[in-house]
Tab-separated table of C-alpha atoms and ligand atoms in Angstrom:
chain	number	residue	atom	x	y	z
F	132	MET	CA	27.147	14.501	-64.933
F	133	ALA	CA	29.461	17.194	-66.200
F	134	SER	CA	29.738	16.022	-69.794
F	135	ASP	CA	26.501	17.390	-71.309
F	136	LEU	CA	27.156	20.998	-70.519
F	137	ALA	CA	30.911	20.665	-70.952
F	138	VAL	CA	31.706	22.223	-67.589
F	139	PRO	CA	35.497	22.247	-67.206
F	140	ASP	CA	36.803	19.484	-64.951
F	141	THR	CA	38.301	21.962	-62.518
F	142	ALA	CA	34.917	23.676	-61.996
F	143	PHE	CA	33.274	20.279	-61.585
F	144	ASP	CA	35.816	19.254	-58.961
F	145	HIS	CA	35.553	22.614	-57.264
F	146	GLN	CA	31.799	22.255	-56.928
F	147	GLN	CA	32.177	18.744	-55.516
F	148	GLN	CA	34.540	20.085	-52.847
F	149	LEU	CA	32.213	22.988	-52.116
F	150	LEU	CA	29.255	20.647	-51.613
F	151	LYS	CA	31.271	18.499	-49.235
F	152	ASN	CA	32.214	21.580	-47.248
F	153	LEU	CA	28.612	22.798	-47.151
F	154	ALA	CA	27.250	19.452	-45.925
F	155	ARG	CA	26.841	18.787	-42.230
F	156	PRO	CA	29.920	16.894	-40.992
F	157	ALA	CA	27.747	13.941	-39.915
F	158	ALA	CA	26.171	13.681	-43.384
F	159	ARG	CA	29.486	14.078	-45.218
F	160	SER	CA	31.056	11.053	-43.566
F	161	LEU	CA	27.965	8.828	-43.619
F	162	GLY	CA	28.058	5.223	-44.815
F	163	VAL	CA	25.689	4.278	-47.643
F	164	TYR	CA	22.959	1.700	-47.003
F	165	ASN	CA	23.662	-1.458	-48.992
F	166	ALA	CA	20.260	-1.844	-50.671
F	167	GLY	CA	21.255	-4.572	-53.120
F	168	LEU	CA	20.402	-5.155	-56.767
F	169	SER	CA	17.030	-5.453	-58.480
F	170	ALA	CA	16.110	-8.564	-60.446
F	171	GLU	CA	15.750	-6.469	-63.640
F	172	VAL	CA	19.294	-5.122	-63.408
F	173	VAL	CA	20.769	-8.609	-62.945
F	174	GLN	CA	18.579	-10.034	-65.709
F	175	GLN	CA	19.834	-7.449	-68.192
F	176	LYS	CA	23.455	-7.496	-67.156
F	177	TYR	CA	23.889	-11.271	-67.278
F	178	GLY	CA	21.176	-12.163	-69.812
F	179	ILE	CA	19.657	-14.730	-67.458
F	180	ALA	CA	15.948	-15.477	-67.707
F	181	ARG	CA	15.332	-16.787	-64.221
F	182	ILE	CA	16.512	-14.719	-61.280
F	183	ALA	CA	16.392	-16.009	-57.708
F	184	LYS	CA	16.213	-12.778	-55.692
F	185	LEU	CA	17.265	-13.849	-52.229
F	186	ALA	CA	18.819	-10.645	-50.913
F	187	SER	CA	15.989	-8.617	-49.388
F	188	ASN	CA	13.932	-11.039	-47.281
F	189	GLU	CA	10.837	-10.607	-49.428
F	190	ASN	CA	7.825	-12.906	-49.220
F	191	PRO	CA	8.017	-15.642	-51.898
F	192	LEU	CA	4.207	-15.946	-51.887
F	193	GLY	CA	3.815	-12.249	-52.647
F	194	ALA	CA	0.845	-10.311	-51.319
F	195	SER	CA	-2.565	-11.747	-50.472
F	196	PRO	CA	-5.056	-11.815	-53.397
F	197	GLN	CA	-7.302	-9.703	-51.156
F	198	VAL	CA	-4.622	-7.008	-51.139
F	199	VAL	CA	-4.411	-7.031	-54.922
F	200	ALA	CA	-8.211	-6.699	-55.185
F	201	ALA	CA	-8.249	-3.789	-52.727
F	202	LEU	CA	-5.485	-2.011	-54.662
F	203	GLU	CA	-7.377	-2.420	-57.926
F	204	ALA	CA	-10.558	-1.051	-56.373
F	205	ASP	CA	-8.700	2.037	-55.104
F	206	ALA	CA	-6.621	2.700	-58.222
F	207	GLN	CA	-9.011	5.330	-59.617
F	208	LEU	CA	-8.540	7.461	-56.504
F	209	CYS	CA	-4.841	8.016	-57.002
F	210	ALA	CA	-5.479	11.691	-57.802
F	211	ILE	CA	-6.618	12.224	-54.209
F	212	TYR	CA	-4.105	12.800	-51.401
F	213	SER	CA	-3.746	10.023	-48.900
F	214	ASP	CA	-5.023	10.443	-45.343
F	215	ALA	CA	-2.109	12.154	-43.583
F	216	SER	CA	-3.110	10.538	-40.290
F	217	SER	CA	-3.531	6.993	-41.711
F	218	ALA	CA	-6.628	6.796	-39.501
F	219	ALA	CA	-8.180	3.652	-40.997
F	220	LEU	CA	-4.937	1.738	-40.813
F	221	ARG	CA	-4.194	2.838	-37.254
F	222	LYS	CA	-7.711	1.772	-36.256
F	223	ALA	CA	-7.223	-1.637	-37.883
F	224	LEU	CA	-3.859	-2.024	-36.153
F	225	ALA	CA	-5.380	-1.030	-32.817
F	226	GLN	CA	-7.848	-3.893	-33.217
F	227	ASP	CA	-5.098	-6.254	-34.293
F	228	THR	CA	-2.599	-5.437	-31.526
F	229	GLY	CA	-4.711	-4.157	-28.625
F	230	VAL	CA	-2.663	-0.921	-28.579
F	231	ASP	CA	-4.614	2.384	-28.646
F	232	ALA	CA	-4.695	4.066	-32.068
F	233	GLY	CA	-3.216	7.186	-30.423
F	234	ASN	CA	-0.094	5.200	-29.549
F	235	ILE	CA	0.448	3.993	-33.127
F	236	ILE	CA	2.661	5.685	-35.735
F	237	ILE	CA	2.731	4.591	-39.380
F	238	GLY	CA	5.848	4.873	-41.529
F	239	ASN	CA	6.756	4.670	-45.199
F	240	GLY	CA	8.295	1.340	-44.260
F	241	SER	CA	9.504	0.861	-40.699
F	242	GLU	CA	12.799	2.357	-41.914
F	243	ASP	CA	10.902	5.674	-42.097
F	244	ILE	CA	10.096	5.359	-38.383
F	245	LEU	CA	13.771	4.669	-37.615
F	246	HIS	CA	14.505	7.884	-39.509
F	247	MET	CA	11.862	9.829	-37.529
F	248	LEU	CA	13.254	8.483	-34.247
F	249	ALA	CA	16.721	9.710	-35.177
F	250	LEU	CA	15.396	13.155	-36.201
F	251	ALA	CA	13.240	13.544	-33.109
F	252	PHE	CA	15.666	12.384	-30.438
F	253	LEU	CA	19.307	12.435	-31.470
F	254	SER	CA	21.781	15.299	-31.301
F	255	PRO	CA	25.526	15.273	-31.953
F	256	GLY	CA	27.331	13.343	-29.231
F	257	ASP	CA	24.287	11.439	-27.971
F	258	ARG	CA	25.041	7.776	-27.318
F	259	VAL	CA	23.129	5.006	-29.061
F	260	VAL	CA	23.631	1.323	-28.254
F	261	THR	CA	22.896	-1.253	-30.923
F	262	LEU	CA	23.854	-4.695	-32.186
F	263	ILE	CA	26.574	-5.899	-34.552
F	264	PRO	CA	26.226	-7.445	-37.066
F	265	SER	CA	23.292	-5.146	-37.542
F	266	PHE	CA	20.486	-3.914	-39.735
F	267	GLY	CA	22.402	-1.049	-41.387
F	268	LEU	CA	19.911	1.708	-40.624
F	269	HIS	CA	20.136	1.110	-36.869
F	270	GLU	CA	23.648	2.526	-37.176
F	271	ILE	CA	23.381	4.862	-40.192
F	272	PHE	CA	20.446	7.040	-39.042
F	273	PRO	CA	21.961	7.726	-35.583
F	274	ARG	CA	25.298	8.576	-37.237
F	275	MET	CA	23.436	10.895	-39.628
F	276	MET	CA	22.520	12.952	-36.559
F	277	GLY	CA	26.099	12.897	-35.247
F	278	ALA	CA	25.347	10.399	-32.482
F	279	ASP	CA	28.040	8.089	-31.104
F	280	VAL	CA	27.079	4.483	-31.734
F	281	THR	CA	28.212	1.656	-29.469
F	282	MET	CA	27.839	-1.727	-31.134
F	283	VAL	CA	27.452	-4.869	-29.031
F	284	GLY	CA	28.555	-8.068	-30.738
F	285	VAL	CA	26.836	-11.451	-30.746
F	286	ASN	CA	28.611	-14.273	-28.931
F	287	ALA	CA	30.571	-17.146	-30.518
F	288	GLN	CA	27.355	-19.141	-30.974
F	289	GLN	CA	25.875	-16.191	-32.921
F	290	GLN	CA	23.426	-15.464	-30.109
F	291	PHE	CA	22.610	-12.246	-28.236
F	292	ASP	CA	25.408	-11.671	-25.718
F	293	VAL	CA	23.237	-10.547	-22.809
F	294	GLU	CA	26.169	-9.942	-20.462
F	295	ALA	CA	27.887	-7.718	-23.002
F	296	TRP	CA	24.629	-5.787	-23.350
F	297	GLU	CA	24.370	-5.369	-19.593
F	298	THR	CA	27.906	-3.996	-19.495
F	299	ALA	CA	27.315	-1.624	-22.436
F	300	LEU	CA	24.181	-0.329	-20.742
F	301	THR	CA	25.940	0.738	-17.536
F	302	THR	CA	27.004	3.916	-19.418
F	303	PRO	CA	24.248	6.499	-20.090
F	304	ALA	CA	22.565	6.275	-23.509
F	305	LYS	CA	19.863	8.217	-25.334
F	306	MET	CA	18.593	5.305	-27.404
F	307	VAL	CA	18.863	1.521	-27.312
F	308	ILE	CA	17.942	-0.266	-30.497
F	309	PHE	CA	18.030	-3.846	-31.726
F	310	SER	CA	16.016	-6.200	-33.892
F	311	ASN	CA	14.507	-9.366	-32.425
F	312	PRO	CA	14.806	-11.778	-34.135
F	313	SER	CA	17.965	-10.101	-35.329
F	314	ASN	CA	18.686	-9.220	-38.932
F	315	PRO	CA	21.120	-10.444	-40.338
F	316	VAL	CA	21.930	-13.236	-37.880
F	317	GLY	CA	18.405	-14.572	-37.324
F	318	CYS	CA	18.988	-15.211	-33.625
F	319	MET	CA	16.215	-14.647	-31.114
F	320	LEU	CA	16.589	-12.899	-27.774
F	321	ASN	CA	14.510	-15.051	-25.401
F	322	ARG	CA	12.185	-13.902	-22.610
F	323	GLU	CA	14.849	-13.942	-19.928
F	324	GLY	CA	17.442	-12.133	-22.035
F	325	PHE	CA	14.877	-9.544	-23.072
F	326	ALA	CA	13.927	-8.867	-19.445
F	327	ARG	CA	17.606	-8.516	-18.484
F	328	ILE	CA	18.392	-6.046	-21.266
F	329	ILE	CA	15.290	-3.980	-20.485
F	330	ASP	CA	16.274	-3.943	-16.806
F	331	ALA	CA	19.826	-2.896	-17.612
F	332	ALA	CA	18.850	-0.112	-20.049
F	333	PRO	CA	18.951	3.398	-18.545
F	334	GLN	CA	15.476	4.547	-17.463
F	335	ASP	CA	15.833	7.804	-19.381
F	336	CYS	CA	16.554	6.352	-22.823
F	337	VAL	CA	14.245	5.502	-25.729
F	338	LEU	CA	13.997	1.728	-26.172
F	339	VAL	CA	13.493	0.764	-29.811
F	340	ILE	CA	12.617	-2.893	-30.354
F	341	ASP	CA	12.572	-3.666	-34.073
F	342	GLU	CA	10.310	-6.664	-34.607
F	343	ALA	CA	10.387	-6.764	-38.410
F	344	TYR	CA	10.301	-10.582	-38.195
F	345	PHE	CA	7.758	-10.789	-35.355
F	346	GLU	CA	5.293	-12.974	-37.287
F	347	TYR	CA	7.891	-15.720	-37.834
F	348	CYS	CA	8.240	-16.438	-34.137
F	349	GLU	CA	5.261	-14.918	-32.333
F	350	THR	CA	4.029	-18.431	-31.470
F	351	ASP	CA	7.424	-19.552	-30.122
F	352	ALA	CA	7.210	-20.084	-26.358
F	353	ASP	CA	10.631	-18.434	-25.832
F	354	TYR	CA	9.870	-15.292	-27.838
F	355	PRO	CA	9.211	-12.387	-25.481
F	356	ASP	CA	5.778	-10.794	-25.542
F	357	SER	CA	7.447	-7.403	-25.765
F	358	LEU	CA	4.218	-5.371	-25.623
F	359	ARG	CA	3.170	-7.056	-22.399
F	360	VAL	CA	6.615	-6.736	-20.787
F	361	LEU	CA	7.075	-3.123	-21.848
F	362	ALA	CA	3.549	-2.103	-20.827
F	363	GLU	CA	4.641	-2.715	-17.228
F	364	GLN	CA	7.440	-0.160	-17.615
F	365	SER	CA	6.776	3.535	-17.077
F	366	ARG	CA	9.454	4.652	-19.538
F	367	PRO	CA	9.672	5.501	-23.254
F	368	TRP	CA	9.672	2.602	-25.722
F	369	ILE	CA	8.514	1.755	-29.216
F	370	VAL	CA	8.065	-1.609	-30.922
F	371	LEU	CA	8.476	-1.517	-34.717
F	372	ARG	CA	6.806	-3.939	-37.093
F	373	THR	CA	6.373	-4.016	-40.843
F	374	PHE	CA	4.162	-5.179	-43.695
F	375	SER	CA	7.262	-5.821	-45.820
F	376	LYS	CA	8.095	-9.338	-44.701
F	377	ALA	CA	5.377	-11.813	-43.631
F	378	TYR	CA	2.603	-9.704	-45.220
F	379	GLY	CA	4.427	-9.423	-48.539
F	380	LEU	CA	4.029	-5.657	-49.138
F	381	ALA	CA	7.706	-4.621	-49.372
F	382	GLY	CA	7.189	-2.644	-52.586
F	383	LEU	CA	4.439	-0.507	-51.077
F	384	ARG	CA	6.494	0.650	-48.076
F	385	VAL	CA	4.460	0.464	-44.906
F	386	GLY	CA	5.516	-0.249	-41.355
F	387	TYR	CA	4.233	0.758	-37.933
F	388	GLY	CA	5.364	1.574	-34.436
F	389	LEU	CA	3.543	0.750	-31.187
F	390	ALA	CA	4.605	3.375	-28.678
F	391	SER	CA	4.594	3.727	-24.899
F	392	HIS	CA	2.911	7.152	-24.944
F	393	PRO	CA	0.929	9.358	-27.378
F	394	GLU	CA	3.595	12.051	-26.836
F	395	LEU	CA	6.127	9.814	-28.563
F	396	VAL	CA	3.792	9.533	-31.561
F	397	SER	CA	3.263	13.291	-31.493
F	398	LEU	CA	7.020	13.936	-31.571
F	399	LEU	CA	7.461	11.603	-34.529
F	400	ASP	CA	4.515	13.257	-36.291
F	401	ARG	CA	6.374	16.578	-36.147
F	402	VAL	CA	9.507	15.360	-37.904
F	403	ARG	CA	7.903	13.227	-40.616
F	404	THR	CA	6.721	14.390	-44.027
F	405	PRO	CA	2.940	14.949	-43.853
F	406	PHE	CA	1.803	12.466	-46.510
F	407	ASN	CA	4.469	9.845	-45.897
F	408	ILE	CA	2.124	6.869	-46.357
F	409	ASN	CA	0.656	6.769	-49.849
F	410	ARG	CA	-2.957	5.727	-50.534
F	411	SER	CA	-2.085	2.335	-51.938
F	412	ALA	CA	0.037	1.446	-48.942
F	413	GLN	CA	-2.755	2.355	-46.518
F	414	VAL	CA	-5.408	0.477	-48.476
F	415	ALA	CA	-3.185	-2.576	-48.936
F	416	ALA	CA	-2.138	-2.771	-45.301
F	417	VAL	CA	-5.740	-2.664	-44.076
F	418	ALA	CA	-6.630	-5.466	-46.513
F	419	ALA	CA	-3.537	-7.475	-45.546
F	420	LEU	CA	-4.562	-7.454	-41.882
F	421	GLN	CA	-7.808	-9.146	-42.883
F	422	ASP	CA	-6.092	-12.134	-44.479
F	423	LYS	CA	-4.229	-13.838	-41.651
F	424	GLN	CA	-4.389	-17.143	-43.494
F	425	HIS	CA	-2.014	-15.693	-46.084
F	426	VAL	CA	0.435	-14.800	-43.308
F	427	ARG	CA	0.167	-18.308	-41.852
F	428	ASP	CA	0.757	-19.833	-45.292
F	429	SER	CA	3.785	-17.577	-45.824
F	430	ILE	CA	5.272	-18.593	-42.501
F	431	ALA	CA	4.635	-22.279	-43.097
F	432	LEU	CA	6.438	-22.056	-46.444
F	433	VAL	CA	9.418	-20.247	-44.926
F	434	THR	CA	9.684	-22.648	-41.999
F	435	ARG	CA	9.610	-25.685	-44.284
F	436	GLU	CA	12.058	-24.302	-46.839
F	437	ARG	CA	14.388	-22.875	-44.180
F	438	GLU	CA	14.911	-26.326	-42.704
F	439	ILE	CA	15.751	-27.741	-46.110
F	440	MET	CA	18.170	-24.938	-46.957
F	441	GLN	CA	19.784	-25.103	-43.528
F	442	ALA	CA	20.367	-28.842	-43.992
F	443	ASP	CA	21.704	-28.348	-47.538
F	444	LEU	CA	24.171	-25.664	-46.426
F	445	SER	CA	25.328	-27.698	-43.439
F	446	ALA	CA	25.828	-30.722	-45.712
F	447	LEU	CA	28.083	-28.548	-47.883
F	448	GLY	CA	30.179	-27.874	-44.772
F	449	PHE	CA	29.092	-24.317	-44.016
F	450	HIS	CA	28.591	-22.971	-40.531
F	451	VAL	CA	25.015	-21.645	-40.487
F	452	ALA	CA	23.605	-19.541	-37.645
F	453	PRO	CA	20.268	-20.867	-36.313
F	454	SER	CA	17.485	-18.638	-37.646
F	455	TYR	CA	14.045	-17.638	-36.409
F	456	ALA	CA	13.337	-15.475	-39.458
F	457	ASN	CA	12.955	-15.758	-43.237
F	458	PHE	CA	16.696	-15.845	-43.996
F	459	LEU	CA	19.897	-17.688	-43.104
F	460	PHE	CA	23.289	-16.184	-42.232
F	461	PHE	CA	26.335	-18.330	-42.864
F	462	ASP	CA	30.106	-18.244	-43.054
F	463	CYS	CA	30.962	-18.969	-46.678
F	464	GLY	CA	34.680	-19.409	-45.962
F	465	ARG	CA	35.846	-16.818	-48.521
F	466	PRO	CA	35.273	-13.115	-49.182
F	467	ALA	CA	31.493	-12.894	-49.307
F	468	THR	CA	31.523	-10.275	-52.080
F	469	GLU	CA	33.394	-12.753	-54.323
F	470	LEU	CA	30.859	-15.510	-53.747
F	471	ALA	CA	28.012	-13.034	-54.288
F	472	ALA	CA	29.560	-11.971	-57.616
F	473	GLU	CA	29.865	-15.604	-58.755
F	474	LEU	CA	26.275	-16.334	-57.756
F	475	LEU	CA	25.106	-13.302	-59.735
F	476	THR	CA	26.412	-14.914	-62.922
F	477	CYS	CA	24.042	-17.816	-62.079
F	478	GLY	CA	21.130	-15.402	-61.612
F	479	VAL	CA	21.157	-15.668	-57.822
F	480	ILE	CA	21.150	-12.488	-55.727
F	481	ILE	CA	22.235	-12.825	-52.098
F	482	LYS	CA	23.575	-10.272	-49.620
F	483	PRO	CA	27.295	-10.381	-48.838
F	484	TRP	CA	27.904	-8.913	-45.374
F	485	ARG	CA	30.330	-6.010	-45.162
F	486	GLU	CA	30.679	-5.209	-41.481
F	487	THR	CA	34.093	-5.721	-39.919
F	488	GLY	CA	34.573	-9.321	-38.840
F	489	TYR	CA	31.751	-10.564	-41.063
F	490	GLU	CA	33.295	-10.139	-44.503
F	491	GLN	CA	32.992	-13.897	-45.062
F	492	TRP	CA	29.347	-14.100	-44.087
F	493	VAL	CA	26.385	-13.939	-46.410
F	494	ARG	CA	22.705	-13.558	-45.750
F	495	VAL	CA	20.356	-15.479	-47.997
F	496	SER	CA	16.579	-15.086	-47.912
F	497	ILE	CA	14.293	-18.101	-47.931
F	498	GLY	CA	12.532	-18.055	-51.281
F	499	ASN	CA	10.169	-20.507	-52.887
F	500	GLU	CA	11.301	-24.049	-53.610
F	501	GLN	CA	12.539	-23.185	-57.098
F	502	ASP	CA	14.574	-20.135	-55.946
F	503	ASN	CA	16.156	-22.090	-53.147
F	504	ARG	CA	17.082	-24.961	-55.487
F	505	GLN	CA	18.632	-22.504	-57.941
F	506	PHE	CA	20.711	-21.076	-55.093
F	507	ILE	CA	21.896	-24.422	-53.719
F	508	ASP	CA	22.589	-25.888	-57.180
F	509	SER	CA	24.559	-22.787	-58.199
F	510	LEU	CA	26.518	-22.898	-54.964
F	511	LYS	CA	27.389	-26.559	-55.534
F	512	ARG	CA	28.547	-25.768	-59.071
F	513	ILE	CA	30.767	-22.916	-57.841
F	514	LEU	CA	32.301	-25.109	-55.134
F	515	ALA	CA	32.898	-27.932	-57.643
F	516	GLU	CA	34.590	-25.540	-60.106
F	517	ASP	CA	36.856	-24.273	-57.337
F	518	GLY	CA	37.769	-27.801	-56.344
F	519	ALA	CA	38.499	-28.839	-59.946
G	2015	PLP	C1	13.404	-5.399	-43.374
G	2015	PLP	C2	13.698	-4.711	-42.096
G	2015	PLP	C3	13.183	-3.449	-41.811
G	2015	PLP	C4	12.613	-2.556	-42.872
G	2015	PLP	O1	11.369	-2.767	-43.112
G	2015	PLP	P1	10.536	-1.759	-44.006
G	2015	PLP	O2	9.251	-1.727	-43.280
G	2015	PLP	O3	10.484	-2.393	-45.351
G	2015	PLP	O4	11.202	-0.425	-44.036
G	2015	PLP	C5	13.386	-2.884	-40.567
G	2015	PLP	N1	14.112	-3.519	-39.663
G	2015	PLP	C6	14.668	-4.715	-39.901
G	2015	PLP	C7	15.487	-5.358	-38.852
G	2015	PLP	C8	14.481	-5.334	-41.134
G	2015	PLP	O5	15.088	-6.483	-41.385
């Protein structure tokens, strides 16, 4: 803000240009992550009491009551630094996953681990292969380091295009990264496809499998048991999971990575900030792991409500991609940003997609029954007004 100190416009502009020149070229040209709007902002701007926040794939049940109790019990200790090694949480995760604690890295959200991976491994010109449409940070963090990013599209049925992946992976790459199930599409790479992509990936790359939505399909017979498959490979890999979705801890920021080798964890430890996981996040995550019933209840709610929303959207004539996660991705038949703006005036926040070729697609999270009704009813009203 120049106004307070009354700096002349020319000096203000000069400084802006200077900063751009000082910045690393890769940072200067970086895209900005589309993080979406908060419920409070929309509430104030449109004066709407009830907001259906369906843009960030949060858990409509919230966190387990056991998590809330654990946070309350720890609140008095907020003057004390957190454990920089997250030892208790890594131990709990080792028990939960069967992976040695020494092979586990904790992040301030799994996005923090994506950031560490970029810092630790990528240099200008390195090649990264990922998916499109994609989780924005799979592209943004590699570009931040000056890497070249190859993006492999989904096929016409909005499924992983395994052949296209195999072709893309014939060229050397430093890192291969995709989410399974995918965000934003919701498609699942099955066992066979997973094995083929792993086989095709260069032996000397880092495989990053982002399983942010693991809990929503871990019991599906077609979902690859990535840890088992990858354990048979003597090559670098890391599987990322998070407490933000099925565990309902998005606001606390805690995710984890299960790595092929302690050296991978050690490399990530060097590039992270020392106290990246705050006390509350560590305490809450340990408590969350002890309440699996809450996770099962969350998944049951999402599965039930997803079917209803999928049917409602199809009945309205929209093409909806099949989803294995807690959101749906559909072609809304018009610029998605326009529909998103109209829905905002009804108190509904969704995520309009912005990647090339997907400007008419929106991603909507599965909320509770009331949120989902508000979304579908608002959508019907908008369509009716357009038709009138
Ligand atoms: C939500 C999401 C994340 C981020 O999770 P955090 O742990 O909250 O940082 C990572 N990857 C994918 C694919 C996601 O959808």
